[in-house]
Coordinates of C-alpha atoms and ligand atoms in Angstrom, one line a residue:
X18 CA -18.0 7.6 5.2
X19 CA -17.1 5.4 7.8
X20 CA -13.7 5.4 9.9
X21 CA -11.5 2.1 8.5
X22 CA -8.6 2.3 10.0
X23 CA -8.0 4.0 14.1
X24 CA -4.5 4.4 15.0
X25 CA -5.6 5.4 19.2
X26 CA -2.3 6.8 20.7
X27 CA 0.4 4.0 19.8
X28 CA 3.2 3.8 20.9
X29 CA 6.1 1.2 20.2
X30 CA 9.9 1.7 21.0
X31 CA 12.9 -0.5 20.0
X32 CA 16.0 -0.5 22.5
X33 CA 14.3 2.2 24.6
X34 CA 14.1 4.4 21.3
X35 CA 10.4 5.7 21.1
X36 CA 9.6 4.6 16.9
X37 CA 6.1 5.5 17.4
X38 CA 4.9 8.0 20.0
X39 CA 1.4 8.4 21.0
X40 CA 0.4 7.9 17.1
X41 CA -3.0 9.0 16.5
X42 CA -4.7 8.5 12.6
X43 CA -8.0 7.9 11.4
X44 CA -8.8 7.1 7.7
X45 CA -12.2 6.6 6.3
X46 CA -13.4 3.8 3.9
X47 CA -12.1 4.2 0.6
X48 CA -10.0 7.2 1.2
X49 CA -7.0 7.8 -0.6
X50 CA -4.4 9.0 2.0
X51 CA -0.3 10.0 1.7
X52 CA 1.9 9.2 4.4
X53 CA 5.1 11.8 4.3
X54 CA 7.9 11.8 6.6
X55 CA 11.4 12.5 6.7
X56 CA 14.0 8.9 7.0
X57 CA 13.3 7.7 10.6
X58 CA 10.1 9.5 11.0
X59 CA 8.1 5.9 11.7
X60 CA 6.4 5.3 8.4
X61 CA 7.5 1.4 8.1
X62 CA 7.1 0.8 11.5
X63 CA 3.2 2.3 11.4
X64 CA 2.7 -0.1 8.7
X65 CA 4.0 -2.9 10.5
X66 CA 2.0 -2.7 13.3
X67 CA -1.1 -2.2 11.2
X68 CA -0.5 -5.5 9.3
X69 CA 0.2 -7.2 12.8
X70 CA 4.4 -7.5 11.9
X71 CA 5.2 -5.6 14.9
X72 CA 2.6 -5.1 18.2
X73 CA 2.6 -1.7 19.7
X74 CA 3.9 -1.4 23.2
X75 CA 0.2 0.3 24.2
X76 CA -2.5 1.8 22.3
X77 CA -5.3 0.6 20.3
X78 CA -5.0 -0.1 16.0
X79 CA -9.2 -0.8 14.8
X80 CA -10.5 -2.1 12.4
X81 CA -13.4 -1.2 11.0
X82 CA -14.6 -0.2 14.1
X83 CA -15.1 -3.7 16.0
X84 CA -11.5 -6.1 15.4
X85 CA -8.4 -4.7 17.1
X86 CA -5.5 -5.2 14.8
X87 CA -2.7 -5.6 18.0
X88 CA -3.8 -9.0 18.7
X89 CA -3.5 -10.2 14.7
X90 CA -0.1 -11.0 13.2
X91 CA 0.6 -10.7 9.9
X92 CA -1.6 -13.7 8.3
X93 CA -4.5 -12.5 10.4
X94 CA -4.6 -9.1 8.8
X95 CA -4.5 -10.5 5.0
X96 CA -7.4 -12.4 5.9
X97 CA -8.9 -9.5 7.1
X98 CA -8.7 -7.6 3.7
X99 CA -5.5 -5.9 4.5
X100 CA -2.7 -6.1 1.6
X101 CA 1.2 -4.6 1.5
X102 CA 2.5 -4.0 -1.4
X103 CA 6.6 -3.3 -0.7
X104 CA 8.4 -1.1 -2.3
X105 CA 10.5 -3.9 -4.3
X106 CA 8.1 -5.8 -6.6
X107 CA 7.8 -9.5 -6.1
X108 CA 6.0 -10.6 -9.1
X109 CA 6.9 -14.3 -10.6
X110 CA 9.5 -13.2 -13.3
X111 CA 9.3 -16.5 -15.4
X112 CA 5.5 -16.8 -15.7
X113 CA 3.4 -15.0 -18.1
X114 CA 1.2 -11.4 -16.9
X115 CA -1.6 -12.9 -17.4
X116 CA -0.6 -16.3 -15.2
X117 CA 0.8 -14.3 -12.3
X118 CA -2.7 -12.4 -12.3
X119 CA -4.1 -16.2 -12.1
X120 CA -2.1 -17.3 -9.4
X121 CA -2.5 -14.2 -7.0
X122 CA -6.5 -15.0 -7.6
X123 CA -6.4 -18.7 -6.9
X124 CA -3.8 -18.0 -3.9
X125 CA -5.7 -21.3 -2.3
X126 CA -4.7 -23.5 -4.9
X127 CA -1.2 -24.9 -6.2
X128 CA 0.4 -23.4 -8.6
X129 CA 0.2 -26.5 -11.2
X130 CA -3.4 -26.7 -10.4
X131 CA -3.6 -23.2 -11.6
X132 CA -1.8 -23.1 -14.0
X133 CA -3.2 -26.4 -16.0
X134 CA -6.6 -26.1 -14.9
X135 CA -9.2 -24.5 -17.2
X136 CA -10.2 -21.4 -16.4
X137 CA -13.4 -20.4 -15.6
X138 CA -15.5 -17.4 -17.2
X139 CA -15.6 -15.5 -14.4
X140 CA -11.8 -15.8 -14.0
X141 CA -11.0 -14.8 -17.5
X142 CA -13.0 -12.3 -17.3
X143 CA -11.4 -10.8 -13.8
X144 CA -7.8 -11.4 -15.1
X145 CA -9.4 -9.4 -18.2
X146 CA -10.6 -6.8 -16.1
X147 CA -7.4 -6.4 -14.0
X148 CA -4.6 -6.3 -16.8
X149 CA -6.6 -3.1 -18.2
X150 CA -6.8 -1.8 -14.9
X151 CA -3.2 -1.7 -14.4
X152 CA -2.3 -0.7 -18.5
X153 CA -1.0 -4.6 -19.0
X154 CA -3.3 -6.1 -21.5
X155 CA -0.9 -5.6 -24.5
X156 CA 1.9 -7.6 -22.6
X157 CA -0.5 -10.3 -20.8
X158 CA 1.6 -12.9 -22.9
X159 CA 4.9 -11.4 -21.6
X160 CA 7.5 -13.5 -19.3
X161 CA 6.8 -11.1 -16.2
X162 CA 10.9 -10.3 -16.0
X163 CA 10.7 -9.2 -19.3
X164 CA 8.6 -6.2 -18.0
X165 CA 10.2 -3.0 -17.0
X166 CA 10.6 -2.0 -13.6
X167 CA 7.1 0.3 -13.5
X168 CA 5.1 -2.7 -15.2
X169 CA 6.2 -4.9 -12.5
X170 CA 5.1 -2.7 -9.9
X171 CA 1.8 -2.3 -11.9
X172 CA 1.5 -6.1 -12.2
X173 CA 2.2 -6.8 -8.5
X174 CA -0.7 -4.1 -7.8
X175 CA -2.5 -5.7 -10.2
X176 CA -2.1 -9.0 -8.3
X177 CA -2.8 -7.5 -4.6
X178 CA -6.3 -6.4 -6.1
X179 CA -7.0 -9.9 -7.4
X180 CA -7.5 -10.6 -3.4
X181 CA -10.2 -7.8 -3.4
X182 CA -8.2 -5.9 -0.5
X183 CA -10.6 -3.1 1.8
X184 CA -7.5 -2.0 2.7
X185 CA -4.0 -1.9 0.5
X186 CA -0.6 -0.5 2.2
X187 CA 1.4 0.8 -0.2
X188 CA 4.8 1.3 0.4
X189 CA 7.4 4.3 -1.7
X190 CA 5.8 2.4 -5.6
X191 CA 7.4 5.3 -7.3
X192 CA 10.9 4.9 -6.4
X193 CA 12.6 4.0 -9.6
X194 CA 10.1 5.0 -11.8
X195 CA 10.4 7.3 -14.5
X196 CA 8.3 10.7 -14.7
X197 CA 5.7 8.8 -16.9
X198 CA 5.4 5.7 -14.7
X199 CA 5.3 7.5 -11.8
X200 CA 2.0 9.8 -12.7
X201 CA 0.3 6.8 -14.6
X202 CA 1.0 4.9 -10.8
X203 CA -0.6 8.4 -9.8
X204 CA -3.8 7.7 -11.6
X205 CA -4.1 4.0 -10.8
X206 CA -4.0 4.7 -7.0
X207 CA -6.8 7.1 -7.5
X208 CA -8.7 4.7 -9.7
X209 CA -8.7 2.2 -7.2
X210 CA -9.2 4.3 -4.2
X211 CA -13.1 4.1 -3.1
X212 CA -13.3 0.8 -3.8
X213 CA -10.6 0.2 -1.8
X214 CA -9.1 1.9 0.9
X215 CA -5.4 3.1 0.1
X216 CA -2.5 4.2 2.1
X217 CA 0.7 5.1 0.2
X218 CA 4.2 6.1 1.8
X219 CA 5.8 8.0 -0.6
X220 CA 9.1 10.4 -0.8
X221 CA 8.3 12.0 -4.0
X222 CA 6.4 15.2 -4.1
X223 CA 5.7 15.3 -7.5
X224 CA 3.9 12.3 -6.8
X225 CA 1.8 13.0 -4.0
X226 CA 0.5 16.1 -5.8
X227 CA -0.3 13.8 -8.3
X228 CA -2.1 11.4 -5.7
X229 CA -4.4 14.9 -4.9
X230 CA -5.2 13.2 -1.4
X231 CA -5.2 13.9 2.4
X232 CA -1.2 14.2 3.5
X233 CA -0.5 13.0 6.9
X234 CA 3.7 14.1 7.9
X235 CA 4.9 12.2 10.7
X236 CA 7.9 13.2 12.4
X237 CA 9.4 10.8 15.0
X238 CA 6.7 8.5 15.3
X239 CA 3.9 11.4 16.2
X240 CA 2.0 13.2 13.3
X241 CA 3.3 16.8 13.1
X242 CA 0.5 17.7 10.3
X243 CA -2.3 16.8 8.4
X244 CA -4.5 17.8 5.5
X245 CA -4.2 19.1 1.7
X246 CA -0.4 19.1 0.3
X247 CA -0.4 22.9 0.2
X248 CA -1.8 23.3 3.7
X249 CA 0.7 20.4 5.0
X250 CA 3.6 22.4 2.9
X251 CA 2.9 25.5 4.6
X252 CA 3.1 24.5 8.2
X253 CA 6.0 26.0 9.5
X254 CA 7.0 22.7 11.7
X255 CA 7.2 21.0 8.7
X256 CA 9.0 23.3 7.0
X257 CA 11.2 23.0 9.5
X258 CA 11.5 19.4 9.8
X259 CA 12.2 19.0 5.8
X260 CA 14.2 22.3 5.0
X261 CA 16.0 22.1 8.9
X262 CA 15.0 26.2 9.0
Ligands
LIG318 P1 10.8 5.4 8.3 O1 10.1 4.3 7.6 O2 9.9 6.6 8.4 O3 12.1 5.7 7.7 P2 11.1 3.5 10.4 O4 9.8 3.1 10.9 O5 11.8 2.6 9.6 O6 11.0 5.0 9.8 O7 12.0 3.8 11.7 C1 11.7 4.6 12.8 C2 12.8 4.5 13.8 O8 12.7 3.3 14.5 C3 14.2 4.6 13.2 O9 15.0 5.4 14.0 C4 14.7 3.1 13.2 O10 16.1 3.1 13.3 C5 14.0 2.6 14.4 N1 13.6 1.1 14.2 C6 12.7 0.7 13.3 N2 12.6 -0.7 13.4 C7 13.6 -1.1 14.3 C8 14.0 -2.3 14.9 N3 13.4 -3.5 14.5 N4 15.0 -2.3 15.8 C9 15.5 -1.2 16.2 N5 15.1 0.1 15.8 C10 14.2 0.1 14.8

């Protein structure tokens, strides 16, 4: 495996509060990776500056060993191979599954054009493809609003890969979801892992069990620990930081 992603001692501070501090991550290609962290610990503002939202005050973000991501904004990365999912989904409520699969794909083209045009073989047979990816093919004729709130998250993820990502951000997905939704979102993230590279920032432990991956816990803006979920939950720092012992 090669490295993806090198987070090389950032640092970025708002108002003279450090955010990040001397931030230091590496994730391989393909790899699967959880991002804990108590509320103010730096998680959004890590993914910001690797999607170019925010620039670091010093430090160096690569990519793939050769682009460095502090002089991209946010359009750069995308075109890159970098995709956020945020943790509200934004999926378009009044056209069908299937269409808003057909419009993330043909993101180049207007949505009439897409939407009227034929579509090609190898289209149908991606949008195909997708929709039982993310457990949608039984509603691909649905309004997307009518979906419930773990189908939309599906469906936006579902979109995101339509771009062919390397790299997909994923930020809290199983907030609001029921126990069900929440290990079936488990699964997909490990389906799609390896072909693409996934980050996740999640709260819910149940979840990142579920996720069975590498645990990085930051804790104000620096990683405090890193590796399995049991070895991560038995470092006494963290401990600390999450039960305040
Ligand atoms: P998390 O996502 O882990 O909850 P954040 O990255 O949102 O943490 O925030 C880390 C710290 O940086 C917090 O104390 C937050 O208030 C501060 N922060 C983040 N973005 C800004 C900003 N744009 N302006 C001022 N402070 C910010």
């Amino acid at each position: 495996m090669s490295t993806q992603l090198l987070l090389d001692g950032v640092n970025r501070s708002f108002d003279g509060f450090k955010a990040i501090n001397d931030l230091s991550l590496a994730v391989e290609k393909g790899e699967l990776r959880a991002i804990i962290g108590p509320n103010g610990a730096g998680k959004t503002t890590m993914m910001d500056i690797i999607t170019g939202k925010t620039r670091p005050d010093t430090g160096r973000v690569m990519w793939n060993q050769s682009v460095d991501l502090t002089r991209t904004d946010e359009a750069g990365s995308a075109r890159l191979g970098i995709g956020r999912k945020f943790q509200k989904p934004t999926v378009f409520e009044t056209q069908t599954v299937e269409d808003n699969i057909a419009l993330a794909l043909k993101e180049d083209r207007s949505v009439w054009a897409t939407l009227f045009h034929r579509r090609s073989a190898e289209d149908t047979r991606r949008i195909g493809e997708l929709l039982e990816l993310v457990k949608l093919s039984h509603v691909a004729g649905w309004m997307a609003g009518d979906l419930s709130h773990g189908q939309k998250q599906w469906l936006e993820i579902g979109m995101l890969l339509a771009q062919d990502p390397e790299l997909l951000l994923v930020d809290e997905p199983a907030a609001g979801m029921t126990d069900a939704e929440t290990m079936r979102t488990a699964e997909l993230l490990r389906q799609i892992a390896g072909r693409h590279t996934v980050i996740v920032v999640e709260h819910d432990m149940d979840f990142v069990r579920a996720l069975d991956c590498r645990v990085t816990v930051l804790h104000q803006g620096h990683v405090l620990a890193e590796g399995s979920l049991d070895h991560v939950s038995a470092n006494e720092q963290v401990i600390e930081v999450y039960l305040g012992r």
